[in-house]
Coordinates of C-alpha atoms and ligand atoms in Angstrom, one line a residue:
M1 CA 45.1 -62.9 -62.4
E2 CA 41.6 -62.4 -60.1
I3 CA 42.6 -65.0 -57.8
A4 CA 45.9 -63.7 -57.2
L5 CA 44.3 -60.6 -56.7
Q6 CA 42.1 -62.2 -54.2
Q7 CA 45.1 -64.1 -52.6
Y8 CA 47.1 -60.9 -52.3
L9 CA 44.3 -58.9 -50.4
K10 CA 44.3 -61.7 -47.5
H11 CA 47.7 -61.5 -47.5
I12 CA 47.5 -57.5 -47.2
K13 CA 44.7 -58.1 -44.6
E14 CA 47.4 -60.3 -42.8
I15 CA 49.9 -57.9 -42.4
T16 CA 47.7 -54.9 -41.0
T17 CA 46.1 -57.0 -38.7
S18 CA 49.8 -58.4 -37.2
M19 CA 51.7 -54.8 -37.9
L20 CA 48.9 -53.5 -35.6
K21 CA 48.8 -55.9 -33.2
V22 CA 53.3 -55.2 -33.5
A23 CA 52.6 -52.2 -33.0
E24 CA 51.2 -52.3 -29.4
S25 CA 54.3 -53.3 -27.8
S26 CA 57.0 -50.3 -27.5
D27 CA 59.5 -52.6 -26.2
L28 CA 61.8 -52.6 -29.5
Q29 CA 63.3 -55.9 -29.2
V30 CA 59.8 -57.8 -29.4
I31 CA 58.4 -55.8 -32.8
F32 CA 61.3 -56.7 -34.3
D33 CA 61.3 -60.5 -33.5
Y34 CA 57.9 -59.6 -34.1
I35 CA 58.2 -59.2 -37.8
A36 CA 60.9 -61.8 -38.7
E37 CA 57.8 -64.0 -37.5
I38 CA 55.6 -62.9 -39.5
A39 CA 57.6 -62.0 -43.0
K40 CA 58.8 -65.9 -42.4
D41 CA 54.8 -67.2 -41.9
L42 CA 54.0 -64.4 -44.8
V43 CA 55.6 -66.1 -48.2
G44 CA 56.1 -69.4 -46.4
A45 CA 59.7 -69.1 -45.6
K46 CA 61.6 -71.5 -43.7
Y47 CA 64.4 -68.7 -42.4
A48 CA 63.5 -65.3 -41.9
A49 CA 65.3 -62.3 -40.0
L50 CA 65.5 -58.5 -39.7
G51 CA 68.3 -56.4 -39.8
I52 CA 69.1 -52.7 -38.4
P53 CA 71.7 -50.9 -40.3
D54 CA 73.7 -48.7 -37.7
G55 CA 74.8 -46.2 -40.1
K56 CA 78.0 -47.1 -40.8
G57 CA 77.3 -49.7 -43.8
T58 CA 77.2 -52.4 -41.2
L59 CA 74.2 -54.2 -38.6
K60 CA 73.2 -53.1 -35.6
Y61 CA 71.2 -55.9 -34.5
F62 CA 70.2 -59.2 -36.7
K63 CA 67.1 -61.0 -35.7
T64 CA 65.8 -63.9 -37.0
A65 CA 62.9 -66.1 -37.2
G66 CA 63.2 -70.2 -38.1
M67 CA 66.9 -70.8 -36.7
T68 CA 66.4 -73.1 -33.1
E69 CA 68.3 -71.9 -30.4
E70 CA 70.5 -74.2 -30.9
Q71 CA 71.0 -73.7 -34.8
I72 CA 72.0 -69.7 -33.3
A73 CA 74.5 -71.3 -30.7
M74 CA 76.5 -73.3 -32.8
L75 CA 77.1 -69.7 -34.9
E76 CA 80.4 -68.6 -35.4
H77 CA 79.7 -65.5 -35.3
Y78 CA 76.1 -63.2 -36.2
P79 CA 76.2 -61.7 -39.7
K80 CA 77.7 -58.7 -39.6
G81 CA 76.2 -57.3 -42.4
H82 CA 78.9 -57.9 -45.4
G83 CA 77.7 -59.5 -49.0
L84 CA 74.3 -59.9 -50.2
L85 CA 73.0 -58.5 -46.4
G86 CA 75.1 -55.1 -47.0
A87 CA 74.3 -55.1 -50.8
I88 CA 70.4 -54.3 -49.5
I89 CA 72.1 -51.4 -47.1
S90 CA 74.0 -49.8 -50.4
E91 CA 72.2 -50.7 -53.5
R92 CA 68.9 -50.1 -51.6
H93 CA 67.0 -52.1 -53.7
N94 CA 65.3 -56.2 -53.4
I95 CA 67.5 -59.0 -54.4
R96 CA 66.0 -62.5 -55.2
L97 CA 68.1 -65.1 -55.9
D98 CA 67.4 -68.7 -56.7
D99 CA 70.5 -69.6 -55.5
L100 CA 72.2 -66.8 -53.3
A101 CA 75.5 -68.5 -53.5
K102 CA 76.8 -67.9 -57.3
D103 CA 75.9 -64.2 -56.9
H104 CA 79.3 -62.4 -56.7
R105 CA 78.1 -60.1 -53.8
S106 CA 77.9 -63.7 -51.4
V107 CA 81.0 -63.5 -49.0
G108 CA 79.5 -67.2 -48.0
F109 CA 78.0 -68.3 -44.6
P110 CA 79.9 -67.8 -41.3
A111 CA 80.8 -71.7 -39.9
N112 CA 78.0 -74.0 -38.8
H113 CA 75.4 -72.3 -40.6
P114 CA 72.3 -74.5 -41.8
P115 CA 72.5 -74.8 -45.8
M116 CA 70.2 -71.7 -47.2
E117 CA 69.8 -71.6 -51.3
K118 CA 67.5 -69.3 -51.9
F119 CA 67.4 -65.4 -50.8
L120 CA 64.8 -62.8 -50.9
G121 CA 66.4 -59.4 -49.4
V122 CA 64.4 -56.0 -49.3
P123 CA 65.0 -52.5 -47.8
I124 CA 62.6 -51.6 -45.3
Q125 CA 62.3 -47.8 -46.1
I126 CA 60.3 -44.0 -46.1
G127 CA 62.2 -41.8 -49.0
A128 CA 65.7 -41.9 -48.2
Q129 CA 65.5 -43.2 -45.2
L130 CA 66.1 -46.6 -44.0
F131 CA 64.9 -48.2 -40.7
G132 CA 66.2 -51.6 -41.8
M133 CA 66.0 -55.1 -43.8
L134 CA 63.9 -57.9 -43.8
Y135 CA 65.7 -61.9 -45.2
L136 CA 63.9 -64.3 -46.4
C137 CA 65.9 -67.8 -47.5
D138 CA 64.1 -70.7 -49.0
R139 CA 60.2 -71.7 -49.0
V140 CA 59.1 -74.4 -47.0
D141 CA 57.9 -75.6 -50.2
G142 CA 60.9 -75.8 -52.2
N143 CA 60.2 -73.0 -54.7
P144 CA 61.9 -69.8 -55.2
F145 CA 60.6 -66.7 -54.0
D146 CA 58.3 -65.2 -56.7
E147 CA 57.1 -61.9 -57.7
S148 CA 54.2 -61.8 -55.8
D149 CA 56.7 -63.5 -52.2
E150 CA 58.9 -60.4 -53.2
L151 CA 55.4 -57.5 -53.2
L152 CA 54.4 -59.3 -50.3
I153 CA 57.5 -58.8 -48.3
E154 CA 57.7 -55.1 -49.7
S155 CA 54.0 -53.7 -47.8
L156 CA 55.1 -55.2 -44.9
G157 CA 58.2 -53.7 -44.8
S158 CA 56.3 -50.5 -45.2
F159 CA 54.0 -51.0 -42.4
A160 CA 56.8 -52.3 -40.3
A161 CA 58.9 -48.9 -41.0
L162 CA 55.5 -47.1 -39.7
V163 CA 55.5 -48.6 -36.6
L164 CA 59.3 -48.5 -36.1
V165 CA 58.6 -45.5 -36.6
S166 CA 56.0 -44.8 -34.7
A167 CA 58.0 -46.8 -31.6
E168 CA 61.0 -44.2 -32.0
V169 CA 58.1 -41.4 -31.7
T170 CA 57.1 -43.0 -28.6
T171 CA 60.4 -43.7 -27.0
Q172 CA 61.1 -40.0 -27.6
H173 CA 58.1 -39.0 -25.9
N174 CA 58.6 -41.5 -22.5
R175 CA 61.8 -39.9 -22.7
I176 CA 60.3 -36.4 -22.2
H177 CA 57.7 -37.1 -20.2
M178 CA 60.8 -38.8 -17.3
L179 CA 62.0 -35.7 -17.5
E180 CA 59.8 -33.3 -17.2
E181 CA 59.0 -35.5 -14.1
R182 CA 62.3 -35.5 -12.8
E183 CA 62.8 -32.1 -13.2
R184 CA 59.4 -31.6 -11.7
I185 CA 60.7 -33.9 -8.3
G186 CA 63.9 -32.1 -8.1
M187 CA 62.2 -28.3 -8.3
E188 CA 59.6 -30.2 -5.4
L189 CA 62.3 -31.3 -3.4
H190 CA 64.4 -27.8 -3.7
D191 CA 61.0 -25.6 -2.6
G192 CA 59.1 -27.8 -0.3
I193 CA 61.4 -30.3 1.3
I194 CA 64.8 -28.4 0.8
Q195 CA 63.0 -24.8 2.6
S196 CA 61.6 -26.8 5.4
L197 CA 64.9 -28.3 6.3
Y198 CA 66.3 -24.6 5.9
G199 CA 64.0 -23.5 8.5
I200 CA 65.0 -26.3 10.9
G201 CA 69.0 -25.2 10.0
M202 CA 68.3 -21.6 11.1
Q203 CA 66.4 -23.4 14.5
V204 CA 69.5 -25.3 15.2
E205 CA 72.1 -22.3 14.8
L206 CA 69.9 -19.9 17.2
L207 CA 70.3 -22.4 19.5
R208 CA 74.3 -23.2 18.7
L209 CA 74.7 -18.8 18.7
A210 CA 72.8 -19.4 22.4
N211 CA 75.2 -21.9 23.2
Q212 CA 72.9 -23.6 24.6
A213 CA 69.9 -26.3 23.9
T214 CA 66.3 -27.3 26.5
P215 CA 63.9 -29.7 25.9
S216 CA 61.8 -26.9 25.4
E217 CA 64.1 -25.8 22.8
L218 CA 64.6 -28.8 20.8
S219 CA 60.5 -29.4 20.7
P220 CA 60.2 -26.7 17.5
I221 CA 63.0 -28.7 15.9
V222 CA 61.5 -32.4 16.3
D223 CA 58.0 -30.7 15.7
S224 CA 60.0 -29.3 11.9
L225 CA 61.5 -32.4 11.4
N226 CA 57.8 -34.1 11.4
N227 CA 56.1 -31.5 9.3
V228 CA 59.6 -32.9 6.4
I229 CA 58.4 -36.6 7.5
E230 CA 55.2 -35.3 6.9
D231 CA 55.9 -33.3 3.7
I232 CA 57.7 -36.3 2.3
R233 CA 54.9 -39.0 2.6
R234 CA 52.1 -36.9 0.9
Y235 CA 54.2 -36.4 -1.4
I236 CA 55.2 -39.9 -2.3
L237 CA 51.4 -40.7 -1.7
Q238 CA 50.5 -37.9 -4.1
L239 CA 53.0 -38.6 -6.6
R240 CA 50.6 -42.7 -6.4
Q241 CA 47.0 -41.4 -6.0
G242 CA 47.5 -38.4 -8.7
N243 CA 43.9 -37.0 -7.5
G244 CA 42.7 -36.9 -4.3
N245 CA 40.2 -34.2 -1.6
V246 CA 41.3 -31.0 -1.7
S247 CA 40.5 -28.2 0.1
S248 CA 39.8 -24.3 -1.3
V249 CA 43.3 -22.5 -2.5
Q250 CA 42.7 -20.1 0.3
E251 CA 43.3 -22.9 3.1
Q252 CA 45.7 -25.1 1.0
L253 CA 48.0 -21.1 0.8
E254 CA 47.5 -20.8 4.3
W255 CA 48.6 -24.4 5.3
I256 CA 51.4 -24.0 3.6
V257 CA 52.5 -20.3 4.8
A258 CA 52.1 -21.8 8.4
R259 CA 54.7 -24.2 7.5
L260 CA 57.1 -22.0 7.0
N261 CA 58.0 -20.9 10.4
V262 CA 57.7 -17.1 9.0
P263 CA 59.1 -14.4 11.3
E264 CA 56.2 -13.1 13.8
K265 CA 56.9 -9.4 12.9
L266 CA 56.4 -9.8 8.8
K267 CA 52.8 -9.9 8.0
V268 CA 51.6 -12.5 5.1
T269 CA 48.3 -11.7 4.0
I270 CA 46.6 -14.3 1.7
D271 CA 43.7 -13.2 -0.7
A272 CA 42.5 -16.0 -2.5
S273 CA 39.9 -18.1 -3.8
H274 CA 37.0 -20.1 -1.7
K275 CA 36.8 -22.6 -4.2
K276 CA 38.9 -25.5 -5.1
P277 CA 41.7 -24.7 -7.3
P278 CA 41.2 -25.0 -11.0
F279 CA 43.8 -27.5 -11.4
D280 CA 44.3 -31.6 -10.6
N281 CA 46.0 -32.3 -6.9
L282 CA 49.4 -32.8 -7.9
V283 CA 49.3 -29.6 -10.6
F284 CA 47.8 -26.9 -7.6
E285 CA 50.2 -28.5 -4.9
S286 CA 52.9 -27.7 -7.6
L287 CA 52.3 -24.2 -8.3
S288 CA 51.7 -24.1 -4.7
L289 CA 55.2 -24.0 -4.0
I290 CA 55.8 -21.2 -6.4
V291 CA 54.5 -19.3 -3.3
S292 CA 56.0 -20.9 -0.8
E293 CA 59.3 -20.3 -2.1
A294 CA 58.6 -16.4 -2.9
I295 CA 57.5 -15.9 0.5
S296 CA 60.5 -18.1 2.0
N297 CA 63.3 -15.5 -0.9
A298 CA 61.0 -12.5 1.1
V299 CA 62.1 -13.7 4.4
R300 CA 65.5 -15.0 3.8
H301 CA 66.3 -11.7 1.5
S302 CA 64.6 -8.6 1.7
Q303 CA 63.9 -7.2 5.2
A304 CA 59.9 -7.2 4.5
S305 CA 57.9 -6.0 7.4
R306 CA 54.7 -7.3 4.7
I307 CA 54.2 -10.0 2.1
E308 CA 51.0 -9.7 0.2
V309 CA 49.6 -13.2 -1.8
F310 CA 46.6 -12.9 -4.0
A311 CA 45.7 -16.1 -5.8
H312 CA 42.6 -16.6 -8.0
T313 CA 41.2 -17.5 -11.0
V314 CA 41.0 -14.2 -14.0
E315 CA 39.5 -15.1 -16.8
K316 CA 40.4 -18.1 -18.4
E317 CA 44.2 -17.7 -16.6
F318 CA 45.2 -18.7 -12.6
L319 CA 46.7 -15.7 -11.5
I320 CA 49.4 -16.1 -8.6
R321 CA 51.3 -12.5 -7.2
I322 CA 53.7 -12.5 -3.8
I323 CA 54.3 -9.1 -3.4
D324 CA 56.6 -7.9 -0.8
N325 CA 57.9 -4.3 0.4
G326 CA 61.2 -5.4 1.3
D327 CA 64.4 -4.2 0.1
G328 CA 64.0 -5.1 -3.5
F329 CA 66.7 -6.7 -5.7
D330 CA 68.3 -5.9 -8.8
M331 CA 67.2 -7.9 -11.6
N332 CA 70.4 -7.4 -14.7
H333 CA 72.5 -8.2 -11.6
L334 CA 71.1 -12.0 -11.1
S335 CA 73.5 -13.7 -13.0
E336 CA 76.8 -12.0 -11.8
H337 CA 75.8 -14.7 -8.5
P338 CA 78.2 -17.2 -9.0
Q339 CA 76.9 -19.7 -6.8
G340 CA 73.6 -17.9 -8.0
G341 CA 70.0 -19.4 -6.5
L342 CA 67.9 -22.3 -8.0
G343 CA 64.8 -20.9 -6.7
L344 CA 63.8 -17.9 -9.3
K345 CA 64.6 -20.3 -12.1
N346 CA 62.5 -23.7 -10.7
M347 CA 59.9 -20.5 -10.3
A348 CA 59.7 -20.1 -14.2
Q349 CA 60.3 -23.6 -14.8
R350 CA 57.7 -24.6 -13.2
A351 CA 55.2 -21.8 -14.6
R352 CA 56.3 -23.0 -17.5
L353 CA 55.5 -26.4 -17.0
Y354 CA 52.1 -26.2 -16.9
G355 CA 51.9 -23.9 -19.6
G356 CA 52.3 -20.5 -18.3
E357 CA 54.8 -18.1 -16.8
L358 CA 56.2 -15.9 -14.3
S359 CA 57.0 -12.3 -14.9
I360 CA 59.7 -10.4 -11.4
Y361 CA 59.2 -7.1 -11.1
S362 CA 61.8 -6.2 -8.7
Q363 CA 63.3 -2.4 -7.9
I364 CA 66.2 -1.5 -5.1
G365 CA 64.0 0.0 -1.7
K366 CA 60.7 -0.8 -3.0
G367 CA 60.2 -4.2 -2.9
T368 CA 59.4 -7.2 -4.8
T369 CA 56.7 -8.2 -7.2
L370 CA 56.1 -12.2 -8.7
T371 CA 53.0 -12.5 -11.2
V372 CA 52.5 -16.2 -12.1
R373 CA 49.9 -16.8 -14.8
V374 CA 48.7 -20.6 -15.9
P375 CA 46.4 -21.1 -17.9
I376 CA 43.2 -23.2 -15.9
K377 CA 42.7 -25.2 -19.5
Y378 CA 45.8 -27.4 -18.6
K379 CA 45.2 -31.0 -17.3
I380 CA 47.9 -33.5 -16.8
Ligands
ATP1 N1 62.1 -10.9 -2.4 C1 62.6 -10.7 -2.8 N2 63.6 -9.2 -2.1 C2 64.8 -9.3 -2.1 N3 65.8 -10.3 -3.0 C3 64.9 -11.0 -3.4 C4 63.7 -11.9 -3.5 N4 63.8 -13.0 -4.2 C5 64.8 -12.9 -4.6 N5 65.5 -12.3 -4.3 C6 67.3 -11.5 -4.9 O1 67.5 -12.9 -5.8 C7 68.1 -14.0 -5.6 C8 68.0 -15.2 -5.9 O2 66.9 -15.8 -5.5 P1 67.0 -17.4 -5.8 O3 65.2 -17.8 -4.9 O4 66.6 -17.8 -7.3 O5 68.2 -17.9 -5.3 P2 68.3 -17.9 -3.4 O6 67.3 -17.9 -2.5 O7 69.7 -16.9 -3.0 O8 69.2 -19.5 -3.5 P3 68.4 -21.1 -3.4 O9 66.8 -20.5 -3.9 O10 68.5 -21.9 -4.3 O11 68.0 -21.3 -2.5 C9 68.5 -14.3 -4.1 O12 69.8 -14.3 -4.1 C10 67.9 -12.9 -4.2 O13 69.8 -12.0 -3.6
MG2 MG1 65.3 -18.6 -3.4

């Protein structure tokens, strides 16, 4: 018994080492392949397979180890999960047989299948949730599978269940991250680049109304287009580089306002921190686009004569406030605009993306105040 125990512990060590290796991959196909291979080596079987159920009683995946490419290619079809393979799915307990053909659940092999006799099948499950099935056929030494083979494969199954759960979580996590990225890029395009293009459109419209365009009138349009190109280039660069050198909050906001082509009669004042922003470059860049959209809303919709921008760290929050003295609007009727804009929604979402929030206060005839608060501990 002592020797058996030592052997068992040695195998458990093998299982943990190899499964930790498996867990490094986030590619489910690779993980499936490894698990079948490890099972085969662990009990010295000729053949092993990992089946993944499709939730309807049959198999979604079937990964084999021990069969050659040629043998697989010759098979009439892959196992579908009937017979013994399916019995594990429905019965949810181990099946160990010295001659599988004699079992009443057996449905025989598809044409051209190599002969197999001894069988061990074990469900991979946590509680009532079935993740897969491990199937083994025929030991290399010709002996039938014994109790300790069963125990080892069961242990491997538990590890495999954990690895599969964690791979699933990683996949979900990556998906969420990807959605966040897409969201962010979409907002970036709307607030930054689309707004710049909108400005160019306005200039072209003015020329059209004046019914003529001279070179001196065209050159600001060319400049604006160059700005858009520069925006895109800078944005791509930032995506690649992450953190670069950032000037102060004040300078960065001044730069944004300069780029917006605010009409001269509209006075914009900026009261912002002279320190570097308390965020990663990309986060601050993204937050400053809230300012950009807010100012462009005020220019387009409010008839304001003054806009004040405030951006400072207050306690543990970064606070951005944009106040205009324009027409204001009725916040209760916003959702009634059928082609309702994306700007305000984007701003709110952008603030939330960094753990903060946006609040809007507007009253008809009394101007609009937008406040964004973002906790400064946030890092990406
Ligand atoms: N500062 C403001 N002053 C007056 N009205 C505003 C102001 N900001 C927003 N609004 C009103 O709220 C509406 C929604 O703004 P939002 O930015 O979401 O969309 P939009 O500017 O119309 O379109 P988009 O931003 O997608 O180009 C505006 O159409 C406008 O009626
Ligand atoms: Mg807008």
